[in-house]
CSV table of C-alpha atoms in Angstrom, one decimal:
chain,number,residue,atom,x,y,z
A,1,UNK,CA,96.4,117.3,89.3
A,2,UNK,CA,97.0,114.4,91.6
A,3,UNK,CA,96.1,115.1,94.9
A,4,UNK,CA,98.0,112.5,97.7
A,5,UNK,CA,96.5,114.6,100.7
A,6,UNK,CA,95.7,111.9,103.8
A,7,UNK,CA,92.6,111.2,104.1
A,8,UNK,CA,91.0,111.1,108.1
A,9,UNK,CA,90.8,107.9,108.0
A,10,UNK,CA,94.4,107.6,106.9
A,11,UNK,CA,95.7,109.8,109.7
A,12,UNK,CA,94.0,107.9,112.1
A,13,UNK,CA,95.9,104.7,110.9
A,14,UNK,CA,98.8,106.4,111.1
A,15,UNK,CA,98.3,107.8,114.5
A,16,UNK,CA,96.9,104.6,115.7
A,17,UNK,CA,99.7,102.4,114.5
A,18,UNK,CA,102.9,104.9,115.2
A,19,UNK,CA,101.5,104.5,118.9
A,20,UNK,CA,101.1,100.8,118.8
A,21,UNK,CA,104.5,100.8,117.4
A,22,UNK,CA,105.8,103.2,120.4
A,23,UNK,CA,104.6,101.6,123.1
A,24,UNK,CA,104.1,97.9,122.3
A,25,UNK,CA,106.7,97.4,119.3
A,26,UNK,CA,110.3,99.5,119.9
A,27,UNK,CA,110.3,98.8,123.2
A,28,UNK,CA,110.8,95.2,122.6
A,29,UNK,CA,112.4,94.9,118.9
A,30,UNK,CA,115.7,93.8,120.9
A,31,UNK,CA,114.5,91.2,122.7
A,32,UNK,CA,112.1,90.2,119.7
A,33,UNK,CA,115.8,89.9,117.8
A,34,UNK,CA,117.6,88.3,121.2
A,35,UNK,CA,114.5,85.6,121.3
A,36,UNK,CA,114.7,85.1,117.2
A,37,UNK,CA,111.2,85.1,117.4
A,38,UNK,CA,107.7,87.3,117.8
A,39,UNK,CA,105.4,86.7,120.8
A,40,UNK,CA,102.4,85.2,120.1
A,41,UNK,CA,100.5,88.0,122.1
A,42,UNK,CA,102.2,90.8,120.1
A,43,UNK,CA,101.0,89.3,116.8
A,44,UNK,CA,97.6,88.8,117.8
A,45,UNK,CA,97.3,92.4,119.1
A,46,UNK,CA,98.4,93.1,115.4
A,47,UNK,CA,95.2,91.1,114.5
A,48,UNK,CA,92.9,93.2,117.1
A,49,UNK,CA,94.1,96.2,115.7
A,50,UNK,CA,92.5,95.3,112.3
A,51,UNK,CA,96.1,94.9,110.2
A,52,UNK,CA,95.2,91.5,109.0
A,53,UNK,CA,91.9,92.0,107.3
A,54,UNK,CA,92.9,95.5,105.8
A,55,UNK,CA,93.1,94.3,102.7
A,56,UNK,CA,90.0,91.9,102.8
A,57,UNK,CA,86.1,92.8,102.5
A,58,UNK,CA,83.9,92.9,105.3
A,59,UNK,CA,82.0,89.3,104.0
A,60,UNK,CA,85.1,87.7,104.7
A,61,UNK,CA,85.9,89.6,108.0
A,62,UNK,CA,87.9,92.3,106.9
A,63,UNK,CA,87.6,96.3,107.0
A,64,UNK,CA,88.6,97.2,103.4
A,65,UNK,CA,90.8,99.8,104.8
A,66,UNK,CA,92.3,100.4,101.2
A,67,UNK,CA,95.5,99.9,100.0
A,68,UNK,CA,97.2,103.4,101.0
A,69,UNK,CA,96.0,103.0,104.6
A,70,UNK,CA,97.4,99.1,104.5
A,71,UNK,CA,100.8,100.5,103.3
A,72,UNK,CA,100.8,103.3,106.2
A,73,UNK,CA,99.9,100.7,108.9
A,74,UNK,CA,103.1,98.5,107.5
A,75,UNK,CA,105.5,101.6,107.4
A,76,UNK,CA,104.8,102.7,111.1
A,77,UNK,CA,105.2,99.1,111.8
A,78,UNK,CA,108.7,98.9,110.0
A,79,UNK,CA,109.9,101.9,111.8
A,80,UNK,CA,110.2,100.2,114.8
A,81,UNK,CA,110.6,96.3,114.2
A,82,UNK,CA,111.1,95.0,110.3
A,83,UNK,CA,110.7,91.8,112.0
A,84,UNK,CA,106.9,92.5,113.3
A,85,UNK,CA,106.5,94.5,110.4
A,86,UNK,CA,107.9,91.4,108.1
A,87,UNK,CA,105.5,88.8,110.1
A,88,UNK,CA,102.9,91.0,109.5
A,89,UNK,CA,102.9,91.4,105.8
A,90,UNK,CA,103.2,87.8,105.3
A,91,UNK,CA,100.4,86.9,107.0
A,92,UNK,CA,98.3,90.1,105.5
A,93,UNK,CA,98.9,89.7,102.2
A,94,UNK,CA,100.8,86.7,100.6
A,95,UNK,CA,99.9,84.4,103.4
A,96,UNK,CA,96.2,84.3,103.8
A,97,UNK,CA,95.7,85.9,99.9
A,98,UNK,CA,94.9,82.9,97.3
A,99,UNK,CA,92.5,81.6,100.7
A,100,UNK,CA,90.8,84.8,99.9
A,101,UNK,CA,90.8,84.7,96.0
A,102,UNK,CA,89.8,80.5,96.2
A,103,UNK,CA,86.0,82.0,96.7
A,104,UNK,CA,85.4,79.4,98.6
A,105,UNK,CA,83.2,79.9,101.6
A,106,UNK,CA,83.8,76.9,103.6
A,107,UNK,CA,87.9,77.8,103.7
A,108,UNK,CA,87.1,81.7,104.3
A,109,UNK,CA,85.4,80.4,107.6
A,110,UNK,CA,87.7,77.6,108.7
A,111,UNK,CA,91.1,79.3,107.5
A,112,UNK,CA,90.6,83.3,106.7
A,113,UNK,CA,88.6,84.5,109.5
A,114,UNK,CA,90.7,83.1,112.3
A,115,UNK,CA,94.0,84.4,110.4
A,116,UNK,CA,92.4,87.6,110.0
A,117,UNK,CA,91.7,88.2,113.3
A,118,UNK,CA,95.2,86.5,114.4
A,119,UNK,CA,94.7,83.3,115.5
A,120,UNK,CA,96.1,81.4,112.9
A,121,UNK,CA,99.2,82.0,110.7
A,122,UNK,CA,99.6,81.5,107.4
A,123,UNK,CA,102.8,81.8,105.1
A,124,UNK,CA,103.3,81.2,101.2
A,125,UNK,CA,105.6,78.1,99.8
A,126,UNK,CA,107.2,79.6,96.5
A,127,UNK,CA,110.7,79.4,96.6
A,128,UNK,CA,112.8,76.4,96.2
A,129,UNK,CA,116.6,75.4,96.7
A,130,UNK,CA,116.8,75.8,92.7
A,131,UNK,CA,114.2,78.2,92.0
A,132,UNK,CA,113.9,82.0,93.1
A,133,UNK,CA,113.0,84.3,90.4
A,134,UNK,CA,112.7,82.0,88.2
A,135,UNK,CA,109.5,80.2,88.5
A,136,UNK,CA,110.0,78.1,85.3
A,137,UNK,CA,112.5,76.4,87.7
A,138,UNK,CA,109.9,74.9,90.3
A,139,UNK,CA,109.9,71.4,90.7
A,140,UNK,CA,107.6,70.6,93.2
A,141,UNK,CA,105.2,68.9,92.1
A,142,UNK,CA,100.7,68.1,92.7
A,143,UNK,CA,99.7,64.7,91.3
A,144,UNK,CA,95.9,64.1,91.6
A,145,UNK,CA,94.7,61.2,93.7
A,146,UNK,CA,91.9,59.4,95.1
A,147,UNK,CA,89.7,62.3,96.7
A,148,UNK,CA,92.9,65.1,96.1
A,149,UNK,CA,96.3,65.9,95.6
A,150,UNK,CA,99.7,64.5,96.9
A,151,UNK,CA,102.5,67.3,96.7
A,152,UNK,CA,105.6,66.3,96.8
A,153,UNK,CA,109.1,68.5,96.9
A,154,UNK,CA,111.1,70.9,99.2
A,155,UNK,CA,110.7,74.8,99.2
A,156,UNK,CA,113.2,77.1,101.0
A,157,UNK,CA,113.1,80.8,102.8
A,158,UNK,CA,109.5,79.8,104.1
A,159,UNK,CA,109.1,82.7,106.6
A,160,UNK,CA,107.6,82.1,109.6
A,161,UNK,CA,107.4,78.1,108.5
A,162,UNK,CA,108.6,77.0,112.4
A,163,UNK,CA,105.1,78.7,113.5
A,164,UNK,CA,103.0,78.6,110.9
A,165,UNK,CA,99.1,77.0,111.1
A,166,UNK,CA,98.8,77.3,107.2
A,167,UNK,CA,100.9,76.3,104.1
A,168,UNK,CA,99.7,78.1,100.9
A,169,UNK,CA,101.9,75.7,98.3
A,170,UNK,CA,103.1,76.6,94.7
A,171,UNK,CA,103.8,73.6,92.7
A,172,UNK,CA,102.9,71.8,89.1
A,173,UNK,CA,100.5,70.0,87.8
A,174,UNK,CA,99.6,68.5,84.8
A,175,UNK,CA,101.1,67.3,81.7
A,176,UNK,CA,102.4,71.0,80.4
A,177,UNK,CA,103.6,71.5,84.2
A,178,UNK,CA,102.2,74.6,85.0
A,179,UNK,CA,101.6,75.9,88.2
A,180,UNK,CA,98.3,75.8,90.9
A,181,UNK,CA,98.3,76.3,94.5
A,182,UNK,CA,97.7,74.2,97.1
A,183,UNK,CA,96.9,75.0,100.5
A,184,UNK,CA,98.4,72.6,103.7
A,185,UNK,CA,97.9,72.1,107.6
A,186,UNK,CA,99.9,72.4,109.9
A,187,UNK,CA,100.7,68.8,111.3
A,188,UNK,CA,99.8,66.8,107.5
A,189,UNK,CA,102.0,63.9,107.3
A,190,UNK,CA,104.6,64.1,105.4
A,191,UNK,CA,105.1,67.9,105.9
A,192,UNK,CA,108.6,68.5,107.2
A,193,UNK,CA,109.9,71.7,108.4
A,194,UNK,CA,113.6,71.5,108.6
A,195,UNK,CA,115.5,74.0,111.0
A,196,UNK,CA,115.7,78.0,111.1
A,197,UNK,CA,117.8,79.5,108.5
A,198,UNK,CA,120.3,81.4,110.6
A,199,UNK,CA,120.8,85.3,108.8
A,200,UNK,CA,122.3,88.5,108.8
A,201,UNK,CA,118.8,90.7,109.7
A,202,UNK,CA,115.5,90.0,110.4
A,203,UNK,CA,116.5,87.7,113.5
A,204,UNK,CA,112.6,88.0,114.8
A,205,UNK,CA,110.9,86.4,111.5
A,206,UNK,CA,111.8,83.2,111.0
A,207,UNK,CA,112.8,81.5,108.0
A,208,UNK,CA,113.3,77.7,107.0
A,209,UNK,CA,113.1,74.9,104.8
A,210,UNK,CA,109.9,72.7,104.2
A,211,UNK,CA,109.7,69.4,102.7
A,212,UNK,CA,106.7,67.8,101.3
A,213,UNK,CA,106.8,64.2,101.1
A,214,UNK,CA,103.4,62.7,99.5
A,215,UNK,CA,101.5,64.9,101.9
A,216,UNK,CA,97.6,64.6,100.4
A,217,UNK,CA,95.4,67.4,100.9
A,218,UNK,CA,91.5,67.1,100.0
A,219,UNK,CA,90.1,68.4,96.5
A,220,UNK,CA,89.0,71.8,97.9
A,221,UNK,CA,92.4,72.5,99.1
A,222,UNK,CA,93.2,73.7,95.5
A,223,UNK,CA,92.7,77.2,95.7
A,224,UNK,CA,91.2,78.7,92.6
A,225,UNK,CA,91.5,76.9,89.3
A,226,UNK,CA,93.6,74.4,88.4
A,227,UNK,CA,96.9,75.8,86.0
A,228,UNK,CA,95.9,79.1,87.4
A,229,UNK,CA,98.7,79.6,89.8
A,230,UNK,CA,101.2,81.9,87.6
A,231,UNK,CA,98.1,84.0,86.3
A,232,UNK,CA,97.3,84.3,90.4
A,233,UNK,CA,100.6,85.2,91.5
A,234,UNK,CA,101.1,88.1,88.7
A,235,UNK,CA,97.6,89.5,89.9
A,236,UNK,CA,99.7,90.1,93.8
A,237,UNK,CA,103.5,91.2,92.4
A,238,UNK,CA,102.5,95.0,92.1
A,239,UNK,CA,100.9,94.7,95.6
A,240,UNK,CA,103.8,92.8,96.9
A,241,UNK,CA,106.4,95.4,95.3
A,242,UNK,CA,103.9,98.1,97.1
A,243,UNK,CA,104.4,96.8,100.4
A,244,UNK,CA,108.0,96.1,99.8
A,245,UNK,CA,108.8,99.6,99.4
A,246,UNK,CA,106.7,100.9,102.7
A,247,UNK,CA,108.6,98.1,104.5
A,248,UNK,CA,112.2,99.5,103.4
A,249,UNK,CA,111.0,103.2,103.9
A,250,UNK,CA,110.0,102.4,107.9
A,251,UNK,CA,113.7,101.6,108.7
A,252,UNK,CA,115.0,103.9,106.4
A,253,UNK,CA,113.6,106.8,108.0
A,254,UNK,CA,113.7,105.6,111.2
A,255,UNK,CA,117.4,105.1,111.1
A,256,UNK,CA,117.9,108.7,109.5
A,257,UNK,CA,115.8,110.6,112.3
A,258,UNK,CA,117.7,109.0,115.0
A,259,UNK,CA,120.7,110.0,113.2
A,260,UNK,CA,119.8,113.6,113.0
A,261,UNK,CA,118.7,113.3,116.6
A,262,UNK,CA,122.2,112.4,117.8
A,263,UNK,CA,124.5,114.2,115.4
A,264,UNK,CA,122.3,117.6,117.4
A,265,UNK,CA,123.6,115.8,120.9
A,266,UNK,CA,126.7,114.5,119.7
A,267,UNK,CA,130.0,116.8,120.8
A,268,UNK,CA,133.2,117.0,119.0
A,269,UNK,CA,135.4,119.7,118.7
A,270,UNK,CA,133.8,122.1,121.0
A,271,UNK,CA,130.1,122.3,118.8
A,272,UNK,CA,127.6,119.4,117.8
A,273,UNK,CA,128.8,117.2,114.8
A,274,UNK,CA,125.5,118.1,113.3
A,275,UNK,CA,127.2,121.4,112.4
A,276,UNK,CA,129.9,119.7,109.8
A,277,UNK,CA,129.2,120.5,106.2
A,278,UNK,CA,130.5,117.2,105.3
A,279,UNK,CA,127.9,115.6,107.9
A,280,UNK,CA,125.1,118.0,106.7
A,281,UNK,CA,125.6,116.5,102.7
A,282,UNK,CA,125.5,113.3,104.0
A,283,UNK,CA,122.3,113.8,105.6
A,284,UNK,CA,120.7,116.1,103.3
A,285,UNK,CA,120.9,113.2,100.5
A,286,UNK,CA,119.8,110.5,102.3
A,287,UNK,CA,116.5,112.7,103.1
A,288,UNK,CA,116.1,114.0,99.9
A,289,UNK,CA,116.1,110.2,98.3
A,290,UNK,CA,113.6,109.1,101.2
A,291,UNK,CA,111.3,112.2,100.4
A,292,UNK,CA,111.8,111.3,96.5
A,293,UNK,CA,111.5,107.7,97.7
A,294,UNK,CA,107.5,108.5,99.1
A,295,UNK,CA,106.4,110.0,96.1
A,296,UNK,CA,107.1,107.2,93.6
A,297,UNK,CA,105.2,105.1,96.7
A,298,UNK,CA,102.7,107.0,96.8
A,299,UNK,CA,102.0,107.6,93.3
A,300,UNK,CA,102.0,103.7,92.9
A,301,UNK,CA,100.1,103.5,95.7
A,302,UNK,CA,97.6,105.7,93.8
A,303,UNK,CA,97.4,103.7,90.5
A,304,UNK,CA,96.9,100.4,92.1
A,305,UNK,CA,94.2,101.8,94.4
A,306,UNK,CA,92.2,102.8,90.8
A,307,UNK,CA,92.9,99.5,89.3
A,308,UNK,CA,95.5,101.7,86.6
A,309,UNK,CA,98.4,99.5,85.1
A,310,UNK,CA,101.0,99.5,87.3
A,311,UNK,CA,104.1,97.0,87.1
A,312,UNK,CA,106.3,99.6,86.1
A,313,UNK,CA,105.5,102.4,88.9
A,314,UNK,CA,105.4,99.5,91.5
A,315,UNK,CA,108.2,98.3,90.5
A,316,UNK,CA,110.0,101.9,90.4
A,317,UNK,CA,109.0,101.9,93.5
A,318,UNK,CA,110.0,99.2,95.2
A,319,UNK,CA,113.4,99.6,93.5
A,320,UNK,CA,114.0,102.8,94.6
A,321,UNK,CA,112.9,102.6,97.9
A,322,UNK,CA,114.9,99.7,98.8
A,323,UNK,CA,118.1,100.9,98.0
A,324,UNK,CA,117.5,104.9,99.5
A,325,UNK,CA,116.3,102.7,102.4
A,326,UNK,CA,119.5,101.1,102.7
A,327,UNK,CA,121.6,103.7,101.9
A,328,UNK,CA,119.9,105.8,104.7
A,329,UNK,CA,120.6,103.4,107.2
A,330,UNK,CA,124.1,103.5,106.1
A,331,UNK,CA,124.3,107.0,106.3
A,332,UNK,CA,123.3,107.0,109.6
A,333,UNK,CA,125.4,104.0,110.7
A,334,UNK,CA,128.4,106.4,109.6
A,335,UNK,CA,127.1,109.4,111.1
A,336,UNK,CA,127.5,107.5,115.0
A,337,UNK,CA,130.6,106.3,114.0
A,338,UNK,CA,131.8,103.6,116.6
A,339,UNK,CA,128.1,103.9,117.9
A,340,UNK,CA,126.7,102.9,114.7
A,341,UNK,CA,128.6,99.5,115.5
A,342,UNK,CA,127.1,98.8,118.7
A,343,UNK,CA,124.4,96.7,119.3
A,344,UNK,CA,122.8,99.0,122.0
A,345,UNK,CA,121.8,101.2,119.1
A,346,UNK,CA,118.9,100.8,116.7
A,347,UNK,CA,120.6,101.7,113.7
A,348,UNK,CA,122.9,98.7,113.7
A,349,UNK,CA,119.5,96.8,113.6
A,350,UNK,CA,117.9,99.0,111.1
A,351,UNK,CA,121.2,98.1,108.8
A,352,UNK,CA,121.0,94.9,109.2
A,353,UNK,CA,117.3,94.2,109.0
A,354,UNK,CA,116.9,96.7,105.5
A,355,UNK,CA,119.0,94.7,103.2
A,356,UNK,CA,116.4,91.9,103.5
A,357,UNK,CA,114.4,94.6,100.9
A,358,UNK,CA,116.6,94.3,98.6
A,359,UNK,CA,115.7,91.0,97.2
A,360,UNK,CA,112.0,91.0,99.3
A,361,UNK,CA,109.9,91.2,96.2
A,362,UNK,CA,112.2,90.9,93.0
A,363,UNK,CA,116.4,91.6,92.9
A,364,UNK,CA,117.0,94.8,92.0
A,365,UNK,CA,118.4,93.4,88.9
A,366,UNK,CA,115.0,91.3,88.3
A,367,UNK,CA,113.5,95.1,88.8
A,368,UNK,CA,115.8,96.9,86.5
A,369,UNK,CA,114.8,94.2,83.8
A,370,UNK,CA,111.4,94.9,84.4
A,371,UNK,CA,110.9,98.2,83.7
A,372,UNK,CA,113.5,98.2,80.8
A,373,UNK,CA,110.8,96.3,79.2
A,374,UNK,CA,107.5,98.2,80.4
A,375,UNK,CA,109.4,101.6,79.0
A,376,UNK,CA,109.9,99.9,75.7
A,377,UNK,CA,113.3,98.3,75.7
């Protein structure tokens, strides 16, 4: 029987992190939205606090907190700025990742250290203008050169791109076109970034266009082998989908206890609206999908922690979780009524900011095809 028990050292991430997210996060996840942007000294307390290097040995700087304990820290973050929590992930795992799995020590020390401890940011160059979920679509392109590569080509929804110290860049090479990854500085000419991409959530991580016009990099920039890019990227998409899924349950719990909270305070018709039936159903479902929600996250959580297949529980997972997610911050958008509407309230932002799970990390559609085909279809 599978026991998902916490662990001490879980709780203490937990406990840690929930208080971090008190006292240092919610009370500034307006003005993070309001300034369209993270402070600098908010993210680098992130980096103190360990998040960074969770996921990375202790050779490379990291504390090989596991992958359950990773997921926890990102939930309590989520629950009281997607936009931190967003930041975060990015440069935790797809941002400073295929640094890590190049092997090479002379990056690890110039690049991987400093990000782990929050000094520099990375993010990831995938998508392009033409090419989301399909990655046969990419068209930027690596051409090998006197002492390197020149990348050229344009990639779009590059988050945290306006602030970012590292580019880890997706793009072809070779006569058969296939993919390897490239990693860029900050500052290389002929790197672009064009302006923010205005949008309906996440105001506080950043997203934007970057252009790459013949900017060279130097031969040990390739990270890992050359072609291996697609083989790399399938290696991350359960842990991605993983850490999708605690990002949509932080709001989507958030939203709901807040929700519960005031529909206790709220008045109407001489006894709390908490007391309505129709309110209570309302409530009682969105609960019941968050609880049912956790389990399929933490049963994924489980097989990818003992290196088990898992593309189709991860992928359950993040499916599921994204839409309770949004549907509980629905729920409770309709439970304040008018109040729901107002911007003085967190759940508008807890709306707004949960839809970007939705597509973070595969479409639901991309999802639904996914496991049709791991259950046989």
């Amino acid at each position: 029987m599978l026991d998902f028990t916490y662990s001490e050292e879980e709780d203490l991430i937990r406990e840690t992190f929930r208080r971090f997210a008190a006292e240092q996060v919610a009370p500034r996840a307006e003005e993070i939205d309001r300034a369209k942007g993270v402070p600098p000294e908010l993210f680098r307390q992130v980096g103190r606090l360990g998040l960074f290097g969770m996921r990375y040995p202790e050779s490379c700087g990291g504390t090989q907190s596991g992958v359950r304990g990773y997921l926890i820290a990102i939930e309590e973050l989520a629950r009281a700025s997607l936009s931190v929590a967003a930041l975060c992930t990015m440069q935790s795992l797809m941002g400073t990742y295929f640094i890590y799995r190049s092997d090479n020590s002379e990056l690890h020390e110039k690049f991987l250290r400093p990000a782990i401890e929050g000094e520099l940011m990375g993010t990831i160059c995938i998508t392009e203008p033409e090419a989301g979920s399909d990655l046969g679509a990419i068209a930027t392109r690596a051409t090998k050169v006197a002492g390197g590569w020149q990348i050229d080509g344009t990639k779009t929804w590059i988050t945290s791109a306006p602030i970012a110290d590292l580019f880890t860049v997706f793009a072809l090479t070779g006569e058969k076109k296939e993919l390897s990854v490239f990693l860029v500085e900050k500052g290389a000419p002929g790197l672009t970034v064009g302006k923010t991409i205005e949008k309906m959530g996440l105001w506080g991580s950043v997203n934007s266009e970057v252009a790459f016009d013949g900017v060279v990099v130097p031969e040990n920039h390739l990270l890992g082998d050359l072609h291996g890019g697609r083989a790399y990227l399938t290696e991350i998409l359960t842990k991605i989908r993983l850490t999708t899924a605690a990002l949509a349950q932080g709001p989507g719990e958030a939203a709901l206890e807040y929700a519960i909270k005031y529909a206790g305070e709220r008045v109407q018709f001489g006894k709390p609206i908490g007391k309505f039936q129709a309110l209570k159903v309302k409530i009682a479902e969105a609960a019941t999908e968050l609880e049912a929600s956790r389990r399929l996250i933490d049963y994924a959580t489980w097989r990818e922690a003992n290196e088990l297949p898992n593309m189709k529980e991860a992928s359950m997972a993040k499916l599921f979780a994204s839409e309770a997610a949004v549907r509980a911050c629905d729920t409770a958008s309709r439970v304040l009524a008018s109040y729901g509407y107002a911007m003085d309230y967190p759940v508008q932002r807890h709306l707004r900011d949960v839809r970007f799970t939705l597509f973070g990390g595969g479409t639901s559609e991309i999802l639904d095809l996914i496991i049709a085909k791991e259950i046989g279809l």
